[in-house]
Amino acid sequence: MRVGVPKEIKTHEYRVGLTPGAVREYVAAGHSVLVESKAGAGIGAEDEAYRKAGAVVVETAAEIFAQADMVVKVKEPQPSEWVQLREEQILFTYLHLAPDPDQTKGLLASGCTAIAYETVTDAKGGLPLLAPMSEVAGRLSIEAAGAALKRSAGGRGLLLGGVPGVQPARVVVIGGGVVGTHAARMAVGLGAEVTVLDRSIPRLRELDEQFAGRVRTRFSTLETLEQEVFSADVVIGAVLVPGASAPKLVTRAMLRHMRRGSVIVDVAIDQGGCFETSRATTHADPTYEVEGVVHYCVANMPGAVPLTSSYALTNATLPFGLELANKGLRAVVDNRHLREGLNIHRGRLTNKAVADSLGLPFAPVDETVAV
């Protein structure tokens, strides 16, 4: 199979779909790999490194989309990219379609087969291709909150961990999954006072044991959510409903009861965000203020640390990508976990959560996939 890796074009996105080491694995398996020139510049991987790994370096993304049987990316295709996709072509990347009807319609019109990293599953019911970026984003969320809390950034002028004799910041994490766990770990490490809210009592038990009492856990209800958010200096939105739009848990009215200069970091922004007042921002202009509360809603947080993120991502995607390259669409039929990742196939929407979120017709995979 011909595998193509275009340069990412989203604002301040420096990750790359395949590292040189991953390219070498594809080539060793008998596949040809096309890489757009300077696609790896953000991680310090020059074109020569890709050539040494066995790739053919081409000058434009148009050559990638015109020649590749499978396009491997990091972020969702932008309008100039999805119009270049075609039938019989596989797109393997993050999609986050639920809050993005334009992209969904563009991919449906292209006729391509789009497999989303964020809905591929594993034998334990986890999301193995979302997890590494969730780990990165969770950790970065606390760094972002610390920066936004500075008075010069519009925050309260508070140090997350405080100092001896001065109370540390109160950090509330909504959601105890991968993002929430890593956010809590970073916040505790810095000395903040941390509370995690979740609706799974078994998960709260796990977190209580994992953090040995250093993190407060509370079952999430409207009452406990309000109590914690109103007294927080930092609120991390770490809610995930796989494939679907994130629920709006914190309303604009609730912001009026929060501390002036407090910070919310919406890590769920890729799925539409879990705060009513969230709107996607970029690394170039990451924050804005609503009701006196600083919002950080960067939609590609791991892109700020592309070296770490690209290697973590390709470590996770490589086995699945190789299976697709080896078998083509037969891999989707044979591997139920890849089948869960199938979001769009030849003009049909094959992920029910996305279809329900957008109010579009749903086509079950078994009735859609033809190999």
mmCIF file of C-alpha atoms in Angstrom:
data_model
loop_
_atom_site.group_PDB
_atom_site.id
_atom_site.type_symbol
_atom_site.label_atom_id
_atom_site.label_comp_id
_atom_site.label_asym_id
_atom_site.label_seq_id
_atom_site.Cartn_x
_atom_site.Cartn_y
_atom_site.Cartn_z
ATOM 1 C CA MET A 1 0.000 0.000 0.000
ATOM 2 C CA ARG A 2 1.041 3.599 -0.604
ATOM 3 C CA VAL A 3 0.915 5.480 2.690
ATOM 4 C CA GLY A 4 0.985 9.279 2.686
ATOM 5 C CA VAL A 5 1.964 11.725 5.439
ATOM 6 C CA PRO A 6 1.097 15.374 4.743
ATOM 7 C CA LYS A 7 2.385 18.284 6.794
ATOM 8 C CA GLU A 8 -0.151 19.409 9.405
ATOM 9 C CA ILE A 9 -1.641 22.803 8.572
ATOM 10 C CA LYS A 10 -3.792 23.596 11.625
ATOM 11 C CA THR A 11 -2.630 26.742 13.446
ATOM 12 C CA HIS A 12 0.436 26.011 15.588
ATOM 13 C CA GLU A 13 0.202 22.272 14.986
ATOM 14 C CA TYR A 14 3.721 20.867 14.942
ATOM 15 C CA ARG A 15 3.057 17.137 15.319
ATOM 16 C CA VAL A 16 3.485 14.677 12.462
ATOM 17 C CA GLY A 17 1.484 11.576 11.594
ATOM 18 C CA LEU A 18 4.495 9.257 11.320
ATOM 19 C CA THR A 19 7.960 9.621 12.816
ATOM 20 C CA PRO A 20 10.952 8.393 10.784
ATOM 21 C CA GLY A 21 11.054 5.272 12.966
ATOM 22 C CA ALA A 22 7.409 4.516 12.176
ATOM 23 C CA VAL A 23 8.071 5.041 8.461
ATOM 24 C CA ARG A 24 10.839 2.476 8.683
ATOM 25 C CA GLU A 25 8.338 -0.056 10.083
ATOM 26 C CA TYR A 26 5.937 0.500 7.174
ATOM 27 C CA VAL A 27 8.729 0.152 4.642
ATOM 28 C CA ALA A 28 10.005 -3.017 6.322
ATOM 29 C CA ALA A 29 6.493 -4.444 6.003
ATOM 30 C CA GLY A 30 6.615 -3.897 2.249
ATOM 31 C CA HIS A 31 4.736 -0.616 1.908
ATOM 32 C CA SER A 32 5.785 2.605 0.201
ATOM 33 C CA VAL A 33 5.572 5.851 2.174
ATOM 34 C CA LEU A 34 5.251 9.367 0.795
ATOM 35 C CA VAL A 35 6.086 12.229 3.157
ATOM 36 C CA GLU A 36 5.521 15.893 2.412
ATOM 37 C CA SER A 37 8.690 17.955 2.658
ATOM 38 C CA LYS A 38 9.159 19.500 6.122
ATOM 39 C CA ALA A 39 6.284 17.455 7.589
ATOM 40 C CA GLY A 40 8.567 16.476 10.477
ATOM 41 C CA ALA A 41 10.178 19.870 11.018
ATOM 42 C CA GLY A 42 8.205 20.441 14.207
ATOM 43 C CA ILE A 43 9.846 17.436 15.861
ATOM 44 C CA GLY A 44 13.298 18.100 14.434
ATOM 45 C CA ALA A 45 12.986 15.319 11.828
ATOM 46 C CA GLU A 46 14.462 16.637 8.597
ATOM 47 C CA ASP A 47 13.556 15.313 5.165
ATOM 48 C CA GLU A 48 16.812 13.369 5.050
ATOM 49 C CA ALA A 49 15.784 11.394 8.138
ATOM 50 C CA TYR A 50 12.655 10.266 6.310
ATOM 51 C CA ARG A 51 14.628 9.379 3.206
ATOM 52 C CA LYS A 52 16.987 7.261 5.299
ATOM 53 C CA ALA A 53 13.949 5.505 6.767
ATOM 54 C CA GLY A 54 12.869 4.604 3.220
ATOM 55 C CA ALA A 55 10.273 7.289 2.477
ATOM 56 C CA VAL A 56 9.892 9.249 -0.724
ATOM 57 C CA VAL A 57 9.798 12.954 0.120
ATOM 58 C CA VAL A 58 7.460 15.007 -2.075
ATOM 59 C CA GLU A 59 7.085 18.759 -2.268
ATOM 60 C CA THR A 60 3.345 19.249 -1.842
ATOM 61 C CA ALA A 61 0.389 17.876 0.062
ATOM 62 C CA ALA A 62 -1.465 17.608 -3.245
ATOM 63 C CA GLU A 63 0.943 14.858 -4.291
ATOM 64 C CA ILE A 64 0.194 12.991 -1.079
ATOM 65 C CA PHE A 65 -3.578 13.144 -1.515
ATOM 66 C CA ALA A 66 -3.360 12.290 -5.212
ATOM 67 C CA GLN A 67 -1.129 9.225 -4.828
ATOM 68 C CA ALA A 68 -1.660 7.699 -1.368
ATOM 69 C CA ASP A 69 -4.011 4.810 -0.685
ATOM 70 C CA MET A 70 -4.011 5.726 3.009
ATOM 71 C CA VAL A 71 -3.398 9.181 4.458
ATOM 72 C CA VAL A 72 -2.034 9.234 8.017
ATOM 73 C CA LYS A 73 -2.410 12.524 9.891
ATOM 74 C CA VAL A 74 -2.684 13.883 13.401
ATOM 75 C CA LYS A 75 -5.459 16.482 13.365
ATOM 76 C CA GLU A 76 -8.753 16.500 11.521
ATOM 77 C CA PRO A 77 -8.490 17.470 7.847
ATOM 78 C CA GLN A 78 -8.981 21.148 7.129
ATOM 79 C CA PRO A 79 -11.296 22.296 4.291
ATOM 80 C CA SER A 80 -8.431 22.473 1.785
ATOM 81 C CA GLU A 81 -7.571 18.869 2.665
ATOM 82 C CA TRP A 82 -10.933 17.141 2.762
ATOM 83 C CA VAL A 83 -11.740 18.331 -0.771
ATOM 84 C CA GLN A 84 -8.674 16.385 -1.962
ATOM 85 C CA LEU A 85 -9.785 13.095 -0.422
ATOM 86 C CA ARG A 86 -11.415 10.568 -2.692
ATOM 87 C CA GLU A 87 -13.282 7.268 -2.789
ATOM 88 C CA GLU A 88 -11.155 4.154 -2.190
ATOM 89 C CA GLN A 89 -8.844 6.232 0.024
ATOM 90 C CA ILE A 90 -8.435 5.599 3.764
ATOM 91 C CA LEU A 91 -7.973 8.520 6.152
ATOM 92 C CA PHE A 92 -6.456 7.582 9.522
ATOM 93 C CA THR A 93 -6.345 10.470 11.993
ATOM 94 C CA TYR A 94 -8.178 12.254 14.815
ATOM 95 C CA LEU A 95 -11.545 13.465 13.524
ATOM 96 C CA HIS A 96 -13.740 14.688 16.435
ATOM 97 C CA LEU A 97 -16.755 14.922 14.144
ATOM 98 C CA ALA A 98 -19.554 15.383 16.694
ATOM 99 C CA PRO A 99 -19.166 19.182 17.056
ATOM 100 C CA ASP A 100 -18.044 19.689 13.439
ATOM 101 C CA PRO A 101 -20.846 19.308 10.875
ATOM 102 C CA ASP A 102 -18.862 20.996 8.102
ATOM 103 C CA GLN A 103 -16.008 18.505 8.303
ATOM 104 C CA THR A 104 -18.473 15.627 8.542
ATOM 105 C CA LYS A 105 -20.308 16.720 5.418
ATOM 106 C CA GLY A 106 -17.010 17.293 3.611
ATOM 107 C CA LEU A 107 -15.781 13.791 4.410
ATOM 108 C CA LEU A 108 -19.122 12.262 3.455
ATOM 109 C CA ALA A 109 -19.002 14.076 0.114
ATOM 110 C CA SER A 110 -15.444 12.882 -0.567
ATOM 111 C CA GLY A 111 -16.450 9.225 -0.523
ATOM 112 C CA CYS A 112 -13.373 8.303 1.534
ATOM 113 C CA THR A 113 -13.167 5.869 4.427
ATOM 114 C CA ALA A 114 -12.325 7.800 7.588
ATOM 115 C CA ILE A 115 -11.099 5.988 10.696
ATOM 116 C CA ALA A 116 -10.893 8.123 13.834
ATOM 117 C CA TYR A 117 -8.134 7.559 16.360
ATOM 118 C CA GLU A 118 -10.432 8.693 19.158
ATOM 119 C CA THR A 119 -13.003 5.907 18.708
ATOM 120 C CA VAL A 120 -10.698 2.926 18.109
ATOM 121 C CA THR A 121 -11.064 0.605 21.100
ATOM 122 C CA ASP A 122 -9.065 -2.130 22.823
ATOM 123 C CA ALA A 123 -9.881 -5.422 24.538
ATOM 124 C CA LYS A 124 -10.354 -3.677 27.889
ATOM 125 C CA GLY A 125 -12.872 -1.196 26.537
ATOM 126 C CA GLY A 126 -10.331 1.623 26.487
ATOM 127 C CA LEU A 127 -9.427 4.097 23.757
ATOM 128 C CA PRO A 128 -5.764 3.265 23.068
ATOM 129 C CA LEU A 129 -5.174 5.889 20.378
ATOM 130 C CA LEU A 130 -6.793 8.679 22.350
ATOM 131 C CA ALA A 131 -5.059 7.777 25.620
ATOM 132 C CA PRO A 132 -1.532 9.054 24.851
ATOM 133 C CA MET A 133 -2.768 12.489 23.815
ATOM 134 C CA SER A 134 -5.141 12.534 26.784
ATOM 135 C CA GLU A 135 -2.146 11.907 29.028
ATOM 136 C CA VAL A 136 -0.278 14.800 27.434
ATOM 137 C CA ALA A 137 -3.296 17.128 27.493
ATOM 138 C CA GLY A 138 -4.072 16.314 31.107
ATOM 139 C CA ARG A 139 -0.566 17.221 32.182
ATOM 140 C CA LEU A 140 -0.472 20.332 30.005
ATOM 141 C CA SER A 141 -3.802 21.506 31.409
ATOM 142 C CA ILE A 142 -2.172 22.214 34.758
ATOM 143 C CA GLU A 143 0.738 24.051 33.135
ATOM 144 C CA ALA A 144 -1.787 26.131 31.186
ATOM 145 C CA ALA A 145 -3.809 26.828 34.327
ATOM 146 C CA GLY A 146 -0.710 27.924 36.219
ATOM 147 C CA ALA A 147 0.188 30.383 33.480
ATOM 148 C CA ALA A 148 -3.373 31.715 33.214
ATOM 149 C CA LEU A 149 -3.590 32.252 36.983
ATOM 150 C CA LYS A 150 -0.840 34.870 36.778
ATOM 151 C CA ARG A 151 -2.088 38.402 37.224
ATOM 152 C CA SER A 152 -0.413 39.482 33.991
ATOM 153 C CA ALA A 153 -2.579 36.921 32.158
ATOM 154 C CA GLY A 154 -5.798 38.086 33.791
ATOM 155 C CA GLY A 155 -5.830 35.522 36.584
ATOM 156 C CA ARG A 156 -6.045 35.879 40.353
ATOM 157 C CA GLY A 157 -2.289 36.186 40.765
ATOM 158 C CA LEU A 158 -2.098 32.859 42.564
ATOM 159 C CA LEU A 159 0.699 30.287 42.645
ATOM 160 C CA LEU A 160 -0.710 26.788 42.160
ATOM 161 C CA GLY A 161 1.287 25.210 44.961
ATOM 162 C CA GLY A 162 1.378 28.213 47.254
ATOM 163 C CA VAL A 163 4.341 28.617 49.619
ATOM 164 C CA PRO A 164 4.768 27.763 53.330
ATOM 165 C CA GLY A 165 2.180 29.725 55.269
ATOM 166 C CA VAL A 166 0.074 30.578 52.204
ATOM 167 C CA GLN A 167 -2.819 28.452 50.977
ATOM 168 C CA PRO A 168 -2.295 26.750 47.591
ATOM 169 C CA ALA A 169 -4.737 26.945 44.700
ATOM 170 C CA ARG A 170 -7.864 24.809 44.715
ATOM 171 C CA VAL A 171 -8.025 22.701 41.570
ATOM 172 C CA VAL A 172 -11.229 20.893 40.621
ATOM 173 C CA VAL A 173 -11.071 18.232 37.920
ATOM 174 C CA ILE A 174 -14.378 17.245 36.317
ATOM 175 C CA GLY A 175 -13.935 13.681 35.083
ATOM 176 C CA GLY A 176 -11.700 10.950 36.463
ATOM 177 C CA GLY A 177 -10.581 9.357 33.200
ATOM 178 C CA VAL A 178 -7.154 9.547 31.568
ATOM 179 C CA VAL A 179 -7.138 13.345 31.214
ATOM 180 C CA GLY A 180 -8.456 13.896 34.712
ATOM 181 C CA THR A 181 -6.035 11.460 36.311
ATOM 182 C CA HIS A 182 -2.997 13.046 34.705
ATOM 183 C CA ALA A 183 -4.227 16.547 35.491
ATOM 184 C CA ALA A 184 -4.689 15.546 39.122
ATOM 185 C CA ARG A 185 -1.234 13.973 39.211
ATOM 186 C CA MET A 186 0.418 17.152 37.944
ATOM 187 C CA ALA A 187 -1.600 19.409 40.260
ATOM 188 C CA VAL A 188 -0.854 17.278 43.328
ATOM 189 C CA GLY A 189 2.819 17.209 42.393
ATOM 190 C CA LEU A 190 2.894 20.994 42.388
ATOM 191 C CA GLY A 191 1.274 21.138 45.802
ATOM 192 C CA ALA A 192 -2.239 22.237 44.839
ATOM 193 C CA GLU A 193 -5.357 21.180 46.709
ATOM 194 C CA VAL A 194 -7.135 18.819 44.285
ATOM 195 C CA THR A 195 -10.670 17.459 44.012
ATOM 196 C CA VAL A 196 -11.823 15.032 41.304
ATOM 197 C CA LEU A 197 -15.513 14.714 40.418
ATOM 198 C CA ASP A 198 -16.855 11.656 38.622
ATOM 199 C CA ARG A 199 -20.083 9.653 38.368
ATOM 200 C CA SER A 200 -18.370 6.267 38.620
ATOM 201 C CA ILE A 201 -17.963 5.154 42.219
ATOM 202 C CA PRO A 202 -15.568 2.332 41.218
ATOM 203 C CA ARG A 203 -13.409 4.922 39.436
ATOM 204 C CA LEU A 204 -13.457 7.200 42.471
ATOM 205 C CA ARG A 205 -12.316 4.261 44.598
ATOM 206 C CA GLU A 206 -9.448 3.620 42.193
ATOM 207 C CA LEU A 207 -8.381 7.265 42.319
ATOM 208 C CA ASP A 208 -8.572 7.308 46.111
ATOM 209 C CA GLU A 209 -6.264 4.293 46.263
ATOM 210 C CA GLN A 210 -3.955 5.596 43.542
ATOM 211 C CA PHE A 211 -3.408 8.954 45.207
ATOM 212 C CA ALA A 212 -3.412 7.553 48.750
ATOM 213 C CA GLY A 213 -5.710 10.267 50.043
ATOM 214 C CA ARG A 214 -3.798 13.190 48.506
ATOM 215 C CA VAL A 215 -6.779 13.892 46.206
ATOM 216 C CA ARG A 216 -10.346 14.446 47.396
ATOM 217 C CA THR A 217 -12.918 12.479 45.411
ATOM 218 C CA ARG A 218 -16.583 13.388 45.162
ATOM 219 C CA PHE A 219 -19.500 11.843 43.333
ATOM 220 C CA SER A 220 -20.646 14.355 40.711
ATOM 221 C CA THR A 221 -24.135 15.767 41.164
ATOM 222 C CA LEU A 222 -25.493 19.218 40.401
ATOM 223 C CA GLU A 223 -25.005 20.128 44.048
ATOM 224 C CA THR A 224 -21.430 18.880 44.414
ATOM 225 C CA LEU A 225 -20.484 20.350 41.040
ATOM 226 C CA GLU A 226 -21.694 23.791 42.101
ATOM 227 C CA GLN A 227 -20.039 23.548 45.505
ATOM 228 C CA GLU A 228 -16.667 22.676 44.022
ATOM 229 C CA VAL A 229 -16.743 25.001 41.018
ATOM 230 C CA PHE A 230 -17.809 28.021 43.075
ATOM 231 C CA SER A 231 -14.875 27.596 45.471
ATOM 232 C CA ALA A 232 -12.259 26.643 42.847
ATOM 233 C CA ASP A 233 -9.344 28.647 41.553
ATOM 234 C CA VAL A 234 -8.926 26.258 38.619
ATOM 235 C CA VAL A 235 -11.497 23.980 36.971
ATOM 236 C CA ILE A 236 -10.279 21.353 34.495
ATOM 237 C CA GLY A 237 -12.921 20.005 32.109
ATOM 238 C CA ALA A 238 -11.940 16.391 31.477
ATOM 239 C CA VAL A 239 -15.269 14.884 30.450
ATOM 240 C CA LEU A 240 -15.469 12.342 27.634
ATOM 241 C CA VAL A 241 -18.391 10.622 25.930
ATOM 242 C CA PRO A 242 -16.626 8.585 23.198
ATOM 243 C CA GLY A 243 -17.455 9.962 19.768
ATOM 244 C CA ALA A 244 -20.263 12.218 21.013
ATOM 245 C CA SER A 245 -20.394 15.895 21.902
ATOM 246 C CA ALA A 246 -19.309 16.642 25.461
ATOM 247 C CA PRO A 247 -22.138 17.529 27.868
ATOM 248 C CA LYS A 248 -22.299 21.177 28.983
ATOM 249 C CA LEU A 249 -21.806 20.756 32.724
ATOM 250 C CA VAL A 250 -20.856 24.291 33.774
ATOM 251 C CA THR A 251 -23.275 26.993 32.642
ATOM 252 C CA ARG A 252 -22.702 30.679 32.085
ATOM 253 C CA ALA A 253 -24.869 31.415 35.108
ATOM 254 C CA MET A 254 -22.529 29.329 37.261
ATOM 255 C CA LEU A 255 -19.563 31.448 36.195
ATOM 256 C CA ARG A 256 -21.084 34.428 37.987
ATOM 257 C CA HIS A 257 -20.603 32.622 41.285
ATOM 258 C CA MET A 258 -16.970 31.699 40.607
ATOM 259 C CA ARG A 259 -14.006 33.639 41.927
ATOM 260 C CA ARG A 260 -12.941 36.557 39.749
ATOM 261 C CA GLY A 261 -9.724 35.678 37.969
ATOM 262 C CA SER A 262 -10.237 31.942 38.364
ATOM 263 C CA VAL A 263 -9.373 29.740 35.399
ATOM 264 C CA ILE A 264 -11.157 27.033 33.462
ATOM 265 C CA VAL A 265 -9.278 24.747 31.091
ATOM 266 C CA ASP A 266 -11.572 22.845 28.738
ATOM 267 C CA VAL A 267 -9.707 19.755 27.568
ATOM 268 C CA ALA A 268 -12.985 18.473 26.076
ATOM 269 C CA ILE A 269 -13.045 21.311 23.534
ATOM 270 C CA ASP A 270 -12.283 18.914 20.653
ATOM 271 C CA GLN A 271 -15.688 17.376 21.338
ATOM 272 C CA GLY A 272 -17.398 20.751 21.686
ATOM 273 C CA GLY A 273 -16.364 21.511 25.267
ATOM 274 C CA CYS A 274 -18.010 20.841 28.630
ATOM 275 C CA PHE A 275 -18.468 24.506 29.616
ATOM 276 C CA GLU A 276 -21.356 26.441 28.081
ATOM 277 C CA THR A 277 -19.069 29.406 27.410
ATOM 278 C CA SER A 278 -16.274 27.432 25.746
ATOM 279 C CA ARG A 279 -15.128 28.179 22.211
ATOM 280 C CA ALA A 280 -12.070 26.742 20.554
ATOM 281 C CA THR A 281 -8.879 28.814 20.736
ATOM 282 C CA THR A 282 -5.364 28.361 19.381
ATOM 283 C CA HIS A 283 -1.868 28.412 20.825
ATOM 284 C CA ALA A 284 -1.469 31.828 19.162
ATOM 285 C CA ASP A 285 -4.342 33.293 21.228
ATOM 286 C CA PRO A 286 -5.181 30.700 23.884
ATOM 287 C CA THR A 287 -7.361 32.520 26.424
ATOM 288 C CA TYR A 288 -10.345 34.822 26.720
ATOM 289 C CA GLU A 289 -12.515 36.026 29.599
ATOM 290 C CA VAL A 290 -16.200 35.525 30.297
ATOM 291 C CA GLU A 291 -17.878 36.784 33.487
ATOM 292 C CA GLY A 292 -14.463 37.477 34.979
ATOM 293 C CA VAL A 293 -13.305 33.878 34.483
ATOM 294 C CA VAL A 294 -10.294 33.138 32.260
ATOM 295 C CA HIS A 295 -11.001 30.426 29.671
ATOM 296 C CA TYR A 296 -8.264 28.285 28.096
ATOM 297 C CA CYS A 297 -9.776 26.231 25.275
ATOM 298 C CA VAL A 298 -6.949 25.307 22.895
ATOM 299 C CA ALA A 299 -8.190 22.530 20.642
ATOM 300 C CA ASN A 300 -4.807 20.924 19.997
ATOM 301 C CA MET A 301 -3.034 21.210 23.328
ATOM 302 C CA PRO A 302 -0.529 18.368 22.689
ATOM 303 C CA GLY A 303 0.644 20.242 19.589
ATOM 304 C CA ALA A 304 2.607 22.515 21.925
ATOM 305 C CA VAL A 305 4.933 19.621 22.758
ATOM 306 C CA PRO A 306 5.157 17.904 19.379
ATOM 307 C CA LEU A 307 8.283 15.880 20.053
ATOM 308 C CA THR A 308 6.744 14.088 23.027
ATOM 309 C CA SER A 309 3.307 13.926 21.428
ATOM 310 C CA SER A 310 4.332 12.613 18.001
ATOM 311 C CA TYR A 311 6.337 9.738 19.402
ATOM 312 C CA ALA A 312 3.664 8.872 21.968
ATOM 313 C CA LEU A 313 0.998 8.941 19.260
ATOM 314 C CA THR A 314 2.867 6.863 16.688
ATOM 315 C CA ASN A 315 3.773 4.295 19.330
ATOM 316 C CA ALA A 316 0.043 3.767 19.809
ATOM 317 C CA THR A 317 -1.166 4.027 16.198
ATOM 318 C CA LEU A 318 1.546 1.939 14.547
ATOM 319 C CA PRO A 319 0.034 -1.559 15.070
ATOM 320 C CA PHE A 320 -3.360 -0.416 13.801
ATOM 321 C CA GLY A 321 -1.888 1.527 10.877
ATOM 322 C CA LEU A 322 0.197 -1.465 9.801
ATOM 323 C CA GLU A 323 -2.858 -3.707 9.929
ATOM 324 C CA LEU A 324 -4.732 -1.269 7.682
ATOM 325 C CA ALA A 325 -1.788 -1.089 5.304
ATOM 326 C CA ASN A 326 -1.433 -4.866 5.220
ATOM 327 C CA LYS A 327 -5.108 -5.721 4.787
ATOM 328 C CA GLY A 328 -6.839 -2.579 3.554
ATOM 329 C CA LEU A 329 -10.523 -2.473 4.480
ATOM 330 C CA ARG A 330 -10.394 -6.166 5.366
ATOM 331 C CA ALA A 331 -8.713 -4.989 8.581
ATOM 332 C CA VAL A 332 -11.913 -3.184 9.559
ATOM 333 C CA VAL A 333 -13.902 -6.371 9.024
ATOM 334 C CA ASP A 334 -11.424 -8.589 10.862
ATOM 335 C CA ASN A 335 -10.593 -6.285 13.773
ATOM 336 C CA ARG A 336 -13.582 -5.170 15.857
ATOM 337 C CA HIS A 337 -11.481 -2.474 17.530
ATOM 338 C CA LEU A 338 -10.665 -0.835 14.199
ATOM 339 C CA ARG A 339 -14.311 -1.274 13.282
ATOM 340 C CA GLU A 340 -15.224 0.927 16.236
ATOM 341 C CA GLY A 341 -12.907 3.535 14.747
ATOM 342 C CA LEU A 342 -14.742 3.627 11.439
ATOM 343 C CA ASN A 343 -16.679 6.908 11.372
ATOM 344 C CA ILE A 344 -17.324 7.446 7.659
ATOM 345 C CA HIS A 345 -17.335 4.996 4.760
ATOM 346 C CA ARG A 346 -18.144 5.863 1.148
ATOM 347 C CA GLY A 347 -20.627 8.595 1.878
ATOM 348 C CA ARG A 348 -22.202 7.011 4.952
ATOM 349 C CA LEU A 349 -21.869 7.917 8.616
ATOM 350 C CA THR A 350 -21.003 4.769 10.548
ATOM 351 C CA ASN A 351 -20.595 6.078 14.124
ATOM 352 C CA LYS A 352 -23.898 6.275 15.988
ATOM 353 C CA ALA A 353 -22.704 8.765 18.602
ATOM 354 C CA VAL A 354 -21.613 11.171 15.871
ATOM 355 C CA ALA A 355 -24.816 10.627 13.889
ATOM 356 C CA ASP A 356 -26.949 11.285 16.962
ATOM 357 C CA SER A 357 -24.961 14.425 17.867
ATOM 358 C CA LEU A 358 -25.350 15.879 14.386
ATOM 359 C CA GLY A 359 -28.849 14.608 13.635
ATOM 360 C CA LEU A 360 -27.652 12.736 10.536
ATOM 361 C CA PRO A 361 -28.579 9.259 9.277
ATOM 362 C CA PHE A 362 -26.602 6.381 10.797
ATOM 363 C CA ALA A 363 -25.433 3.426 8.698
ATOM 364 C CA PRO A 364 -24.409 0.344 10.731
ATOM 365 C CA VAL A 365 -20.950 -0.892 9.804
ATOM 366 C CA ASP A 366 -22.078 -4.385 8.821
ATOM 367 C CA GLU A 367 -24.364 -2.889 6.174
ATOM 368 C CA THR A 368 -21.738 -0.495 4.879
ATOM 369 C CA VAL A 369 -18.280 -2.010 4.624
ATOM 370 C CA ALA A 370 -17.496 -3.611 1.305
ATOM 371 C CA VAL A 371 -14.025 -5.063 0.803
#
